[in-house]
Short mmCIF file of C-alpha atoms and ligand atoms in Angstrom, two decimals:
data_model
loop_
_atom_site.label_atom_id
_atom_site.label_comp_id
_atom_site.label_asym_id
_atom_site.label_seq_id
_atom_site.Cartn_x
_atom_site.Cartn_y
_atom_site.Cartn_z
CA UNK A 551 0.00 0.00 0.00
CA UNK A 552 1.45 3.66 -1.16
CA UNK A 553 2.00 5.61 2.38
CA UNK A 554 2.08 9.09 0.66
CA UNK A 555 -0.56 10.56 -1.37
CA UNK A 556 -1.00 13.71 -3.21
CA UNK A 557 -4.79 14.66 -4.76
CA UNK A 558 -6.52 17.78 -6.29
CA UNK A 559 -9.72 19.02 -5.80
CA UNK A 560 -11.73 21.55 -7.40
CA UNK A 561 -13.79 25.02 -7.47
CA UNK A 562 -17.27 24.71 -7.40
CA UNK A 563 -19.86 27.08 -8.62
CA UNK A 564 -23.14 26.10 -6.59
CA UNK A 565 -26.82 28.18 -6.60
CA UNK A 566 -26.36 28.62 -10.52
CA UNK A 567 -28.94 31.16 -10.25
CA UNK A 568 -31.99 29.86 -9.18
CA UNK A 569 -31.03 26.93 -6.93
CA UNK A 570 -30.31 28.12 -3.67
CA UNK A 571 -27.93 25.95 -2.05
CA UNK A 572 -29.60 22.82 -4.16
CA UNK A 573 -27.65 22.64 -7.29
CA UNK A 574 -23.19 23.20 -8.29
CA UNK A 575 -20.91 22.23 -10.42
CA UNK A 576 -17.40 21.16 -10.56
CA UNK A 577 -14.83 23.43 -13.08
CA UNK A 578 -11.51 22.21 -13.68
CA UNK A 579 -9.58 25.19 -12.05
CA UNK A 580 -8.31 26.47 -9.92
CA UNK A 581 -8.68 23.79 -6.74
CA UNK A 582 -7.02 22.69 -3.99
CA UNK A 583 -4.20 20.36 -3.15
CA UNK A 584 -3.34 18.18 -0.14
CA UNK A 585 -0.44 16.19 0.36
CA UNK A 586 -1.92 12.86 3.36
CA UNK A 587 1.07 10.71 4.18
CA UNK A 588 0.02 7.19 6.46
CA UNK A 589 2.67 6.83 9.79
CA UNK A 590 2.51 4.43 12.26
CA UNK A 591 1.67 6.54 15.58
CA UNK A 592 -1.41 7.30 16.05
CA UNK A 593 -2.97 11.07 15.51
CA UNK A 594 -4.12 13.70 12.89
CA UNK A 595 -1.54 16.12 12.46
CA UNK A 596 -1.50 19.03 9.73
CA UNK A 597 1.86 19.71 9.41
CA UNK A 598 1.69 22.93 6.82
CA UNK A 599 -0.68 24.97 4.93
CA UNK A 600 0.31 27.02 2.14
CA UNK A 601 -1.26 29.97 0.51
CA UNK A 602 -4.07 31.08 3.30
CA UNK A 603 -1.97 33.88 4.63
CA UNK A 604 -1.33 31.97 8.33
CA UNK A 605 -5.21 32.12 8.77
CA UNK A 606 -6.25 28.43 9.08
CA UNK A 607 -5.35 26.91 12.26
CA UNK A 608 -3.26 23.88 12.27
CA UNK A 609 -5.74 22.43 14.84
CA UNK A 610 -7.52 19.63 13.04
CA UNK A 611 -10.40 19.84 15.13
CA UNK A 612 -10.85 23.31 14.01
CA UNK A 613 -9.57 23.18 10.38
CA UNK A 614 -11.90 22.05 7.60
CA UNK A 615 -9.81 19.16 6.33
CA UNK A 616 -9.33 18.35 9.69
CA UNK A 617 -12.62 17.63 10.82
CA UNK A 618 -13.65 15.99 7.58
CA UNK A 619 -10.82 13.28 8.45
CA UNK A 620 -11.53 12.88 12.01
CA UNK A 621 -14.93 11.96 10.89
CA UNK A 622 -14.09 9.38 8.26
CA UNK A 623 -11.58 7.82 10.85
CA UNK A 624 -13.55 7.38 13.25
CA UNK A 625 -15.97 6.11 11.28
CA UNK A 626 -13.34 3.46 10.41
CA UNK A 627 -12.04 3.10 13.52
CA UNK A 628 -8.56 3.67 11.75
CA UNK A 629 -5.69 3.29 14.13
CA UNK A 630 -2.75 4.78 12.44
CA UNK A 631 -1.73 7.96 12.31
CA UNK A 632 -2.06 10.68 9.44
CA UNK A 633 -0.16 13.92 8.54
CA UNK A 634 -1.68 16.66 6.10
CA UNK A 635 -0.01 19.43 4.18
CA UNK A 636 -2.56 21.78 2.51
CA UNK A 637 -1.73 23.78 -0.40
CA UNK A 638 -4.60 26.53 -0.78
CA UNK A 639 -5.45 27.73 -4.30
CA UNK A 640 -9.04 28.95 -3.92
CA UNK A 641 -8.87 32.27 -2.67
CA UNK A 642 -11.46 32.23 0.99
CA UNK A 643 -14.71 33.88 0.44
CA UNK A 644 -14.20 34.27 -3.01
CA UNK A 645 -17.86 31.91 -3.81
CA UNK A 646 -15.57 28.99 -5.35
CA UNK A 647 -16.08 26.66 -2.15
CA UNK A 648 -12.81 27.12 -0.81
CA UNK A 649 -13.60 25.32 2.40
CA UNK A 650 -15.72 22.50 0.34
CA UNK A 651 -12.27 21.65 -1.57
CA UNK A 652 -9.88 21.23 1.26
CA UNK A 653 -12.59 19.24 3.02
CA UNK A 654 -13.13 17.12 -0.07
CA UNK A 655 -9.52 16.97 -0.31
CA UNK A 656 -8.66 15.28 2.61
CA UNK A 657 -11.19 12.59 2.72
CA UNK A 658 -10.81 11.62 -1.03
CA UNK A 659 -6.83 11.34 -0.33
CA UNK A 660 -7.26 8.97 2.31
CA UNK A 661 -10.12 6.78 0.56
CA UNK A 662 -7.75 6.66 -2.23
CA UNK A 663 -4.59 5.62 0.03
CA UNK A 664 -6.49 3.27 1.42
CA UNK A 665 -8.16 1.61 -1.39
CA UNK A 666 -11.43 2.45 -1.73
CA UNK A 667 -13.47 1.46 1.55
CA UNK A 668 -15.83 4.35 0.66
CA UNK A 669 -17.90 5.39 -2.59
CA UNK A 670 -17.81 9.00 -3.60
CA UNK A 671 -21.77 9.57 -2.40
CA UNK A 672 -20.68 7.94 0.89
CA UNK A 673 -17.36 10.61 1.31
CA UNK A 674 -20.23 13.16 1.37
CA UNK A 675 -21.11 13.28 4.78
CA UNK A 676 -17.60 13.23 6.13
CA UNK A 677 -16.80 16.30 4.01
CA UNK A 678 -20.09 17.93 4.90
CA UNK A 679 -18.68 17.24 9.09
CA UNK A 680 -16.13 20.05 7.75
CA UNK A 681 -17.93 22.26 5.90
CA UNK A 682 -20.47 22.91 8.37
CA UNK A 683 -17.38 24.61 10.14
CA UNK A 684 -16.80 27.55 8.20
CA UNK A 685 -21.11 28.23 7.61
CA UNK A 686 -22.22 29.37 10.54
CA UNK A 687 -23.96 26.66 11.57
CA UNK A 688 -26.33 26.91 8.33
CA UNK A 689 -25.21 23.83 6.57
CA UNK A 690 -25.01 23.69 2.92
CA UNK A 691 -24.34 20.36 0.55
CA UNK A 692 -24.01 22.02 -2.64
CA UNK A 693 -19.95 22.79 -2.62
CA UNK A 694 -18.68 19.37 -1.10
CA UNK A 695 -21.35 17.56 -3.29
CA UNK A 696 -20.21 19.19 -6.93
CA UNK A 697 -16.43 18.85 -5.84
CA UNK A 698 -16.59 15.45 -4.52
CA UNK A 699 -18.86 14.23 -7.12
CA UNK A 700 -17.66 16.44 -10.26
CA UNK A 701 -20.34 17.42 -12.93
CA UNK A 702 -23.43 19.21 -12.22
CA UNK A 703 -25.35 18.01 -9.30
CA UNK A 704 -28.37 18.28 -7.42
CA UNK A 705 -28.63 18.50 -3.39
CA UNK A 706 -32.58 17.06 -3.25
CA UNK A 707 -32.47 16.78 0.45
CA UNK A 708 -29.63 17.62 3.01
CA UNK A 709 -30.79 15.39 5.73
CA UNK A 710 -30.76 12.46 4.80
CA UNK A 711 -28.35 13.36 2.14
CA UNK A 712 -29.61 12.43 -1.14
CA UNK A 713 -27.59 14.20 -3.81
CA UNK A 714 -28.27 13.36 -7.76
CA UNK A 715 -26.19 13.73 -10.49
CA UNK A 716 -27.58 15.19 -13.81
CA UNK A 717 -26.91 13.88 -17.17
CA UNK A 718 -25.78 17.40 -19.05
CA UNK A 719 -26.26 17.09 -22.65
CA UNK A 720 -25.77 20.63 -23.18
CA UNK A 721 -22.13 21.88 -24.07
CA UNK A 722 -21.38 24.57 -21.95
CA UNK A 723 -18.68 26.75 -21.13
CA UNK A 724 -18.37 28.40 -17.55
CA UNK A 725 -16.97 32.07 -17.47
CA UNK A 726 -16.23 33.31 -13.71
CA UNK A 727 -15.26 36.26 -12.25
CA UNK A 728 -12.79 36.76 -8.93
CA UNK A 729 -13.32 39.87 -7.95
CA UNK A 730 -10.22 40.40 -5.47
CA UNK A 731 -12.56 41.25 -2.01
CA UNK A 732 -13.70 38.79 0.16
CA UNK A 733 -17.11 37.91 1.28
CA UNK A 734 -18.32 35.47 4.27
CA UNK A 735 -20.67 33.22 3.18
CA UNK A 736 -21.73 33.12 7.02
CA UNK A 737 -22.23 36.95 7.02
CA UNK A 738 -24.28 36.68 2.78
CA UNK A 739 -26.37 33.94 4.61
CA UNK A 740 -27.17 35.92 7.91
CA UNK A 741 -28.87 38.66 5.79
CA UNK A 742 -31.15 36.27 3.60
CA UNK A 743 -35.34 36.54 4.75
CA UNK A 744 -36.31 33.55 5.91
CA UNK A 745 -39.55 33.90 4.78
CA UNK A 746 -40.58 33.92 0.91
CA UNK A 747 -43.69 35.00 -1.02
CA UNK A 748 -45.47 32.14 -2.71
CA UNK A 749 -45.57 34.15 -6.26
CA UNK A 750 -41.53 34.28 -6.52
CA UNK A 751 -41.36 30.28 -5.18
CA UNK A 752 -43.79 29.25 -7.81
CA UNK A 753 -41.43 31.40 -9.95
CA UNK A 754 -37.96 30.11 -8.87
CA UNK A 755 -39.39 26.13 -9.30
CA UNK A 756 -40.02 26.80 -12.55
CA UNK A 757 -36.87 28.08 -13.68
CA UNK A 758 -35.20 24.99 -11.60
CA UNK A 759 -37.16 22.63 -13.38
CA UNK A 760 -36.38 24.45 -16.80
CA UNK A 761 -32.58 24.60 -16.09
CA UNK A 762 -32.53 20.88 -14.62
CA UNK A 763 -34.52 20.02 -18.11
CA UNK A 764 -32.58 22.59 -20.24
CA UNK A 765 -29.46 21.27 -19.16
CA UNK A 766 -30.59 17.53 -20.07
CA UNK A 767 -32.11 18.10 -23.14
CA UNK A 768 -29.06 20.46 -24.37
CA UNK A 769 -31.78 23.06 -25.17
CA UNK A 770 -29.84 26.33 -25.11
CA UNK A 771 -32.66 28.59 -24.65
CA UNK A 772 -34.37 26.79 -21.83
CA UNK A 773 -31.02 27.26 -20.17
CA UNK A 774 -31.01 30.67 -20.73
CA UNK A 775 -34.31 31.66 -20.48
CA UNK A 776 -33.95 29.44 -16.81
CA UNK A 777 -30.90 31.21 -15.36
CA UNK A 778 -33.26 34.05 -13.41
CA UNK A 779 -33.16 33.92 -9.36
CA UNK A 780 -36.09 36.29 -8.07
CA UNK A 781 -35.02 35.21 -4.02
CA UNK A 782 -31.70 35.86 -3.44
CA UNK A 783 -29.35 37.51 -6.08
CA UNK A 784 -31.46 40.88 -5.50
CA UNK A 785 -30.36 40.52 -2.47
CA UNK A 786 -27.02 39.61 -2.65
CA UNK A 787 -25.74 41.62 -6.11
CA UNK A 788 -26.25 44.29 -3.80
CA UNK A 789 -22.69 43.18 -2.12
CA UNK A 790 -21.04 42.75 -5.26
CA UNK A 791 -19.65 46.20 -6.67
CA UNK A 792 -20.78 46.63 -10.30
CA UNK A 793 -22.81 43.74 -10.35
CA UNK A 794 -25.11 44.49 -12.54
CA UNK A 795 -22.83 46.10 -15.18
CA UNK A 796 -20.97 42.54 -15.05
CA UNK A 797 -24.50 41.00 -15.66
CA UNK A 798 -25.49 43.19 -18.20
CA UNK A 799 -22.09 43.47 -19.93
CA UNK A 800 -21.68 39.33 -20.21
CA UNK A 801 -25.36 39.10 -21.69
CA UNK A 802 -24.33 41.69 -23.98
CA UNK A 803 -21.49 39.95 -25.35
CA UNK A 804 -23.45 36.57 -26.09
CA UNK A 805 -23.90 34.94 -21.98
CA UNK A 806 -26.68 32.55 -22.02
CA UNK A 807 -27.29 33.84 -18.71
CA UNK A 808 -25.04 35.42 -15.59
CA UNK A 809 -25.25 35.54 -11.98
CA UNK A 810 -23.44 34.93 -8.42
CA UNK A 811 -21.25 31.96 -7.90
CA UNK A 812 -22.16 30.74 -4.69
CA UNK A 813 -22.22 33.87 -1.97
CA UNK A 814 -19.94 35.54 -3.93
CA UNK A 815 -18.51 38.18 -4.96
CA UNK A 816 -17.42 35.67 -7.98
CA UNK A 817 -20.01 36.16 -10.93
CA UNK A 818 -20.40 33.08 -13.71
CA UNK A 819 -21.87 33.11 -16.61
CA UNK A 820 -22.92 30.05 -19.39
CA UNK A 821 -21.84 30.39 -22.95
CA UNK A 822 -22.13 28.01 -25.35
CA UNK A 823 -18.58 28.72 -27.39
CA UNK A 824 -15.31 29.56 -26.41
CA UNK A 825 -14.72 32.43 -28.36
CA UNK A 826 -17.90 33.46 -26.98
CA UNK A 827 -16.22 32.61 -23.29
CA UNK A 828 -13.39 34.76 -24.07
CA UNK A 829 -15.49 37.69 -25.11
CA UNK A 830 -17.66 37.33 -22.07
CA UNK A 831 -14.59 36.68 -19.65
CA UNK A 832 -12.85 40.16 -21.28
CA UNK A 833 -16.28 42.36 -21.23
CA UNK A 834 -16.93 41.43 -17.25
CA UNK A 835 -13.37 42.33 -16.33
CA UNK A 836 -13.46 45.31 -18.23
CA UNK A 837 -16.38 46.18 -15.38
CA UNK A 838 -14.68 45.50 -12.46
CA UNK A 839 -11.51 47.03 -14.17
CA UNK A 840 -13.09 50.77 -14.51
CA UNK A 841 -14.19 50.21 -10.28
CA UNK A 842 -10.69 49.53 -9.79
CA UNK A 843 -10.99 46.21 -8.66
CA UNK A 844 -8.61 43.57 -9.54
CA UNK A 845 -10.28 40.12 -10.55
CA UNK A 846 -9.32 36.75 -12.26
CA UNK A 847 -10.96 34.82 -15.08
CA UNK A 848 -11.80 31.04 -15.10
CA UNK A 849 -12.77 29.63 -17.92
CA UNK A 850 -13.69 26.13 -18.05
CA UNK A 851 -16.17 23.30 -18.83
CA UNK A 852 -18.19 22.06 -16.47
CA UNK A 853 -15.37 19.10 -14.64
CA UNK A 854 -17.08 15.75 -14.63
CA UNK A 855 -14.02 14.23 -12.41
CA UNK A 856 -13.64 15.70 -9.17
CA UNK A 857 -10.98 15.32 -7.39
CA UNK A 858 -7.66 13.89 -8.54
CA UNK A 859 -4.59 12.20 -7.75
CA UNK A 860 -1.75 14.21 -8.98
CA UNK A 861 2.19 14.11 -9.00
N1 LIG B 1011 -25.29 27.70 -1.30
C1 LIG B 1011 -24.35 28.40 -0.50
C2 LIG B 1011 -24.83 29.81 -0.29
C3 LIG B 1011 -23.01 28.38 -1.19
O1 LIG B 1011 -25.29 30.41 -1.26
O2 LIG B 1011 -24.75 30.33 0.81
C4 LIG B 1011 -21.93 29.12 -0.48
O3 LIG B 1011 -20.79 29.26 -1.34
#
């Protein structure tokens, strides 16, 4: 059996507009990386992180990755002893599941290094253990569930956890936005009313149904005419500078549709070409560019694989 493993796992753009903390997707960059290495004393131990600044603790039991593993070793009753390096590529509150990835990280890594005793759906709930760390004790499936899984999935029920994987015959092409500024997802889900009007429900289930069927059928204006979110982006674009000059300028330049990725302040957008992608990626920017606010753009399919092993 290897002792040393090294694994990838990706952003994940969950809501996609009208499905509140329900539906995500996997893209292939950026994501983060773990390094799990077996030893023979007993103990979790995360030995470095990389790239958060010195803001995650080392702690496991208060580190995302951390508690994911404790979880799934327990659960095994495993008796030997794991280290952790985490190499952090996903900015924090950027809307990319940053927390989702280092969680999914971990628990894929050690599934792997130990040969599979776990399938993918049944990882889930030990990644969820961590997640629930950083969301203010508001739990959310969709990030762990669209890394873990890869492709675009659906969170039908969070307990139990049931989460479905949809068959996307439609070719699409992600465009995000980073704006550089952070936002807590805690904090974006603190201000949401928990109380909505049956008229914009009725509304929002029908553009679920006609993205879930758009997306099967590959019918490009279902999709678009779908990707409409009457409960929360009016109240979230309100934290995202510019946002809707970024909507308005990636619909302009051929976007089957635009909104937040996750809590934000990332912004994606559907096209179906990549020359289209490239125009979209270049018009957003050029937003965010005349606020002066610095931003990155990801352009990518949506990532059927999940996480990875890599070198
Ligand atoms: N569905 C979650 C939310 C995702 O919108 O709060 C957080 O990235």
């Amino acid at each position: 059996m290897k002792k040393t493993i090294k694994v990838f796992a990706p952003a994940s753009v969950t809501n996609v507009s009208c499905g509140f903390d329900i539906m995500g997707f996997a893209i292939d960059y950026p994501g983060d990386e773990l390094k799990l290495t077996i030893k023979e004393k007993p103990g979790i131990t995360i030995t470095k992180i990389t790239g958060d600044d010195g803001r995650l603790p080392l702690d496991p039991k208060k580190n995302t990755a951390g508690v994911s593993l404790i979880s799934m070793v327990d659960r095994l009753k495993y008796e030997k002893g794991i280290d952790i390096e985490i190499y952090k590529k996903i900015s924090f509150g950027s809307g990319l599941g940053s927390s989702a990835s280092s969680a999914v990280a971990s628990v894929f890594a050690l599934n792997e290094i130990l040969e599979k005793p776990f399938t993918r759906k049944e990882l889930l709930s030990f990644a969820l253990e961590g997640e629930k760390l950083t969301c203010g004790g508001s739990p959310h499936a969709d990030n762990v569930s669209a890394c873990l899984m890869g492709g675009f999935i659906i969170v039908r029920s969070i307990d139990p956890l049931d989460v479905v994987p949809i068959d996307v015959a439609a070719d699409l092409y992600s465009i995000i936005i980073h704006p550089h500024l952070e936002i807590s997802t805690a904090d974006t889900r603190k201000i949401l009313r928990s109380n909505i009007l049956l008229a914009d429900a009725t509304i929002q289930w029908g553009n679920v149904a006609g993205l879930v069927a758009g997306l099967m059928s590959g019918d490009y204006d279902l999709i678009s005419r779908s990707l409409q979110d009457v409960i929360i982006e009016p109240i979230r674009g309100i934290l995202i500078p510019g946002f809707n000059d970024i909507k308005n300028s990636a619909t302009n330049a051929g976007a089957l549709g635009c909104s937040i990725s996750g809590s934000g302040p990332s912004v994606f957008a559907f096209s179906k070409t990549k020359p289209e992608a490239n125009n979209i990626g270049k018009a957003m920017k050029k937003v965010l560019s005349e606020l002066d606010i610095d931003s990155d753009i990801y352009i990518s399919k949506i990532n059927k694989q999940g996480p990875r092993i890599i070198k």
